[in-house]
């Protein structure tokens, strides 16, 4: 079963990014269904709980249950940056880009917020 726990549209509305609880992957779907979904597996065996597309549409941020945030290229799926939150901050439950695309906010399982 693939239960999506986080979804985000690309800025042009042509792609959908969906994190699935059981597969522990982020699937990149073309909305028109022309291509088979691509799979982002950068989080390894950790469940991904949060996704956000940058304001310019070129990057995706994803956060996992272990407190890791990855910023990756929306087209190539290559990881550009990695941030690891230290315990006791828990897993990342939300990510959101600032309007200028320079900062990323995270909401964490223990109620903390980081910029």
Coordinates of N, CA and C in Angstrom, one line a residue:
X1 N 0.8 -1.2 0.0 CA 0.0 0.0 0.0 C 0.9 1.2 0.0
X2 N 0.4 2.2 -0.7 CA 1.1 3.5 -0.7 C 0.2 4.6 -0.1
X3 N 0.5 4.9 1.1 CA -0.3 6.0 1.8 C 0.4 7.3 1.7
X4 N 0.0 8.3 0.9 CA 0.7 9.5 0.9 C 0.5 10.3 2.2
X5 N 1.6 10.8 2.8 CA 1.5 11.5 4.0 C 1.9 13.0 3.8
X6 N 2.4 13.3 2.6 CA 2.7 14.7 2.3 C 2.7 14.8 0.8
X7 N 2.1 15.9 0.3 CA 2.1 16.2 -1.1 C 2.4 17.7 -1.4
X8 N 3.0 17.9 -2.6 CA 3.2 19.3 -3.0 C 3.2 19.3 -4.5
X9 N 2.6 20.4 -5.1 CA 2.6 20.6 -6.5 C 3.8 21.4 -6.9
X10 N 4.3 21.2 -8.1 CA 5.4 22.0 -8.7 C 4.7 23.4 -9.0
X11 N 5.5 24.4 -9.1 CA 4.9 25.8 -9.3 C 4.1 25.9 -10.6
X12 N 4.5 25.1 -11.6 CA 3.8 25.2 -12.9 C 2.6 24.3 -12.9
X13 N 2.4 23.5 -11.8 CA 1.3 22.6 -11.8 C 1.4 21.3 -12.6
X14 N 2.5 21.1 -13.2 CA 2.7 19.9 -14.1 C 3.2 18.7 -13.4
X15 N 3.7 18.8 -12.1 CA 4.2 17.7 -11.4 C 3.7 17.7 -10.0
X16 N 3.5 16.5 -9.5 CA 3.1 16.3 -8.1 C 4.1 15.5 -7.4
X17 N 4.6 16.0 -6.2 CA 5.5 15.3 -5.4 C 4.7 14.7 -4.2
X18 N 4.9 13.4 -4.0 CA 4.1 12.7 -3.0 C 5.0 11.8 -2.1
X19 N 5.0 12.0 -0.8 CA 5.8 11.1 0.1 C 4.9 10.1 0.6
X20 N 5.3 8.8 0.6 CA 4.5 7.7 1.0 C 5.1 7.1 2.3
X21 N 4.2 6.8 3.2 CA 4.6 6.3 4.5 C 5.3 4.9 4.5
X22 N 4.8 4.0 3.7 CA 5.3 2.6 3.7 C 6.5 2.4 2.8
X23 N 6.5 3.1 1.6 CA 7.6 2.9 0.7 C 8.8 3.7 1.1
X24 N 8.6 4.8 1.9 CA 9.7 5.6 2.4 C 10.4 6.3 1.2
X25 N 9.7 6.6 0.2 CA 10.2 7.3 -1.0 C 9.3 8.5 -1.3
X26 N 9.8 9.4 -2.1 CA 9.0 10.5 -2.7 C 8.9 10.2 -4.1
X27 N 7.6 10.1 -4.6 CA 7.3 9.9 -6.0 C 7.1 11.2 -6.7
X28 N 7.6 11.4 -7.9 CA 7.4 12.6 -8.7 C 6.5 12.2 -9.9
X29 N 5.3 12.6 -9.8 CA 4.3 12.2 -10.8 C 4.1 13.4 -11.8
X30 N 4.1 13.0 -13.1 CA 3.6 14.0 -14.1 C 2.1 14.0 -14.1
X31 N 1.5 15.2 -13.9 CA 0.1 15.3 -13.7 C -0.7 14.8 -15.0
X32 N -0.1 14.9 -16.2 CA -0.7 14.4 -17.4 C -0.6 12.9 -17.5
X33 N 0.2 12.3 -16.7 CA 0.3 10.8 -16.7 C 1.2 10.3 -17.8
X34 N 1.9 11.2 -18.5 CA 2.6 10.7 -19.7 C 3.9 9.9 -19.4
X35 N 4.4 10.1 -18.2 CA 5.7 9.4 -17.8 C 5.4 8.6 -16.6
X36 N 6.2 7.5 -16.4 CA 6.2 6.8 -15.2 C 6.7 7.6 -14.0
X37 N 6.2 7.5 -12.8 CA 6.7 8.4 -11.7 C 8.1 8.1 -11.4
X38 N 8.9 9.2 -11.2 CA 10.3 9.1 -10.8 C 10.3 8.9 -9.3
X39 N 11.3 8.3 -8.7 CA 11.4 8.0 -7.3 C 12.6 8.7 -6.7
X40 N 12.4 9.5 -5.6 CA 13.5 10.1 -4.9 C 13.6 9.3 -3.6
X41 N 14.8 8.7 -3.5 CA 15.1 7.8 -2.3 C 16.2 8.3 -1.4
X42 N 16.4 9.6 -1.4 CA 17.5 10.2 -0.6 C 17.4 10.1 0.9
X43 N 16.2 9.7 1.4 CA 16.1 9.6 2.9 C 16.3 8.1 3.3
X44 N 16.7 7.3 2.4 CA 17.0 5.9 2.8 C 15.8 5.2 3.4
X45 N 16.0 4.7 4.6 CA 14.9 3.9 5.2 C 14.0 4.7 6.2
X46 N 14.2 6.0 6.2 CA 13.4 6.9 7.1 C 12.1 7.4 6.4
X47 N 11.0 7.3 7.1 CA 9.7 7.8 6.5 C 9.8 9.4 6.3
X48 N 9.4 9.8 5.2 CA 9.3 11.3 4.9 C 7.9 11.8 5.2
X49 N 7.9 12.8 6.0 CA 6.6 13.4 6.5 C 6.3 14.8 6.0
X50 N 7.3 15.4 5.3 CA 7.0 16.8 4.9 C 7.7 17.1 3.6
X51 N 7.0 17.9 2.8 CA 7.5 18.3 1.5 C 7.1 19.7 1.2
X52 N 8.0 20.5 0.5 CA 7.7 21.8 0.0 C 8.5 22.1 -1.2
X53 N 7.9 22.8 -2.2 CA 8.6 23.2 -3.4 C 9.0 24.7 -3.2
X54 N 10.2 25.0 -3.6 CA 10.7 26.4 -3.5 C 9.9 27.3 -4.3
X55 N 9.9 28.6 -4.0 CA 9.2 29.6 -4.8 C 9.5 29.7 -6.3
X56 N 10.8 29.4 -6.6 CA 11.2 29.4 -8.0 C 10.9 28.1 -8.7
X57 N 10.5 27.1 -7.9 CA 10.1 25.8 -8.5 C 11.3 24.8 -8.8
X58 N 12.5 25.3 -8.5 CA 13.7 24.5 -8.9 C 14.1 23.5 -7.8
X59 N 13.7 23.7 -6.6 CA 14.1 22.8 -5.5 C 12.9 22.3 -4.7
X60 N 13.2 21.1 -4.1 CA 12.2 20.5 -3.2 C 12.9 20.3 -1.8
X61 N 12.2 20.6 -0.8 CA 12.7 20.3 0.6 C 11.8 19.2 1.1
X62 N 12.5 18.2 1.8 CA 11.8 17.1 2.4 C 12.4 16.8 3.7
X63 N 11.5 16.5 4.7 CA 11.9 16.2 6.0 C 11.5 14.8 6.5
X64 N 12.3 14.1 7.2 CA 12.0 12.8 7.6 C 11.9 12.6 9.1
X65 N 11.5 11.4 9.5 CA 11.2 11.0 10.9 C 12.5 11.0 11.8
X66 N 13.6 11.0 11.2 CA 14.9 11.0 12.0 C 15.4 12.5 12.2
X67 N 14.7 13.5 11.7 CA 15.1 14.8 11.8 C 16.1 15.3 10.7
X68 N 16.1 14.7 9.6 CA 16.9 15.1 8.5 C 16.1 15.9 7.5
X69 N 16.6 17.0 7.0 CA 16.0 17.8 5.9 C 16.9 17.8 4.7
X70 N 16.4 17.4 3.6 CA 17.1 17.4 2.3 C 16.5 18.5 1.4
X71 N 17.4 19.2 0.7 CA 17.0 20.1 -0.3 C 17.6 19.5 -1.6
X72 N 16.7 19.2 -2.6 CA 17.1 18.5 -3.8 C 16.5 19.2 -5.0
X73 N 17.2 19.0 -6.1 CA 16.8 19.5 -7.4 C 15.5 18.9 -7.9
X74 N 14.5 19.7 -8.3 CA 13.2 19.2 -8.6 C 13.3 18.4 -10.0
X75 N 14.2 18.7 -10.8 CA 14.3 18.0 -12.1 C 15.2 16.8 -12.1
X76 N 16.4 16.9 -11.5 CA 17.4 15.8 -11.5 C 17.3 14.9 -10.3
X77 N 16.6 15.4 -9.2 CA 16.5 14.7 -8.0 C 17.8 14.5 -7.2
X78 N 18.8 15.3 -7.6 CA 20.1 15.3 -6.9 C 20.0 16.1 -5.6
X79 N 20.5 15.6 -4.5 CA 20.6 16.3 -3.3 C 21.6 17.4 -3.3
X80 N 21.1 18.6 -2.9 CA 21.9 19.8 -2.9 C 22.4 20.2 -1.5
X81 N 21.6 20.0 -0.5 CA 21.9 20.3 0.9 C 21.3 19.3 1.8
X82 N 22.0 19.1 2.9 CA 21.5 18.2 4.0 C 21.6 18.9 5.3
X83 N 20.6 18.9 6.1 CA 20.6 19.4 7.5 C 20.1 18.3 8.4
X84 N 20.7 18.1 9.5 CA 20.3 17.1 10.5 C 20.0 17.8 11.8
X85 N 18.8 17.7 12.3 CA 18.5 18.2 13.6 C 18.9 17.3 14.7
X86 N 19.4 17.8 15.7 CA 19.9 17.0 16.8 C 18.8 16.7 17.8
X87 N 18.8 15.5 18.4 CA 17.9 15.2 19.4 C 17.9 16.2 20.5
X88 N 16.9 16.6 21.2 CA 15.6 15.9 21.3 C 14.5 16.5 20.3
X89 N 14.9 17.0 19.3 CA 14.0 17.8 18.4 C 13.0 16.9 17.6
X90 N 13.3 15.6 17.6 CA 12.4 14.7 16.9 C 12.3 14.9 15.4
X91 N 11.4 14.2 14.8 CA 11.3 14.2 13.4 C 10.7 15.4 12.8
X92 N 11.0 15.7 11.6 CA 10.4 16.9 10.9 C 9.0 16.5 10.4
X93 N 8.1 17.4 10.8 CA 6.7 17.2 10.4 C 6.2 18.2 9.4
X94 N 6.9 19.3 9.2 CA 6.5 20.3 8.2 C 7.7 21.0 7.7
X95 N 7.7 21.4 6.5 CA 8.7 22.3 5.9 C 8.0 23.3 5.1
X96 N 8.6 24.5 5.1 CA 8.0 25.6 4.3 C 9.1 26.6 3.9
X97 N 9.0 27.0 2.6 CA 10.0 28.0 2.1 C 9.5 29.4 2.4
X98 N 10.5 30.3 2.7 CA 10.2 31.7 2.8 C 9.9 32.2 1.4
X99 N 9.1 33.3 1.3 CA 8.8 33.8 0.0 C 10.0 34.1 -0.9
X100 N 11.1 34.5 -0.3 CA 12.3 34.8 -1.2 C 13.1 33.5 -1.6
X101 N 12.7 32.4 -1.0 CA 13.4 31.1 -1.4 C 14.8 30.9 -0.7
X102 N 15.2 31.9 0.1 CA 16.5 31.8 0.8 C 16.5 31.0 2.1
X103 N 15.3 30.9 2.7 CA 15.2 30.3 4.0 C 14.2 29.2 4.0
X104 N 14.4 28.2 4.9 CA 13.5 27.1 5.0 C 13.1 27.0 6.5
X105 N 11.8 26.8 6.7 CA 11.4 26.6 8.1 C 11.0 25.2 8.3
X106 N 11.3 24.6 9.5 CA 10.8 23.3 9.8 C 10.0 23.3 11.0
X107 N 9.0 22.5 11.1 CA 8.2 22.2 12.3 C 8.5 20.8 12.7
X108 N 8.8 20.6 14.0 CA 9.3 19.4 14.4 C 8.4 18.7 15.4
X109 N 8.6 17.4 15.6 CA 7.7 16.6 16.4 C 7.6 17.1 17.8
X110 N 8.6 17.7 18.3 CA 8.6 18.2 19.7 C 8.1 19.6 19.8
X111 N 7.6 20.2 18.7 CA 7.0 21.5 18.8 C 8.0 22.7 18.5
X112 N 9.3 22.3 18.2 CA 10.2 23.4 17.9 C 10.1 23.8 16.4
X113 N 10.5 25.0 16.1 CA 10.5 25.5 14.7 C 11.9 26.0 14.5
X114 N 12.5 25.7 13.4 CA 13.8 26.2 13.0 C 13.7 26.9 11.6
X115 N 14.6 27.9 11.5 CA 14.8 28.6 10.2 C 16.1 28.2 9.6

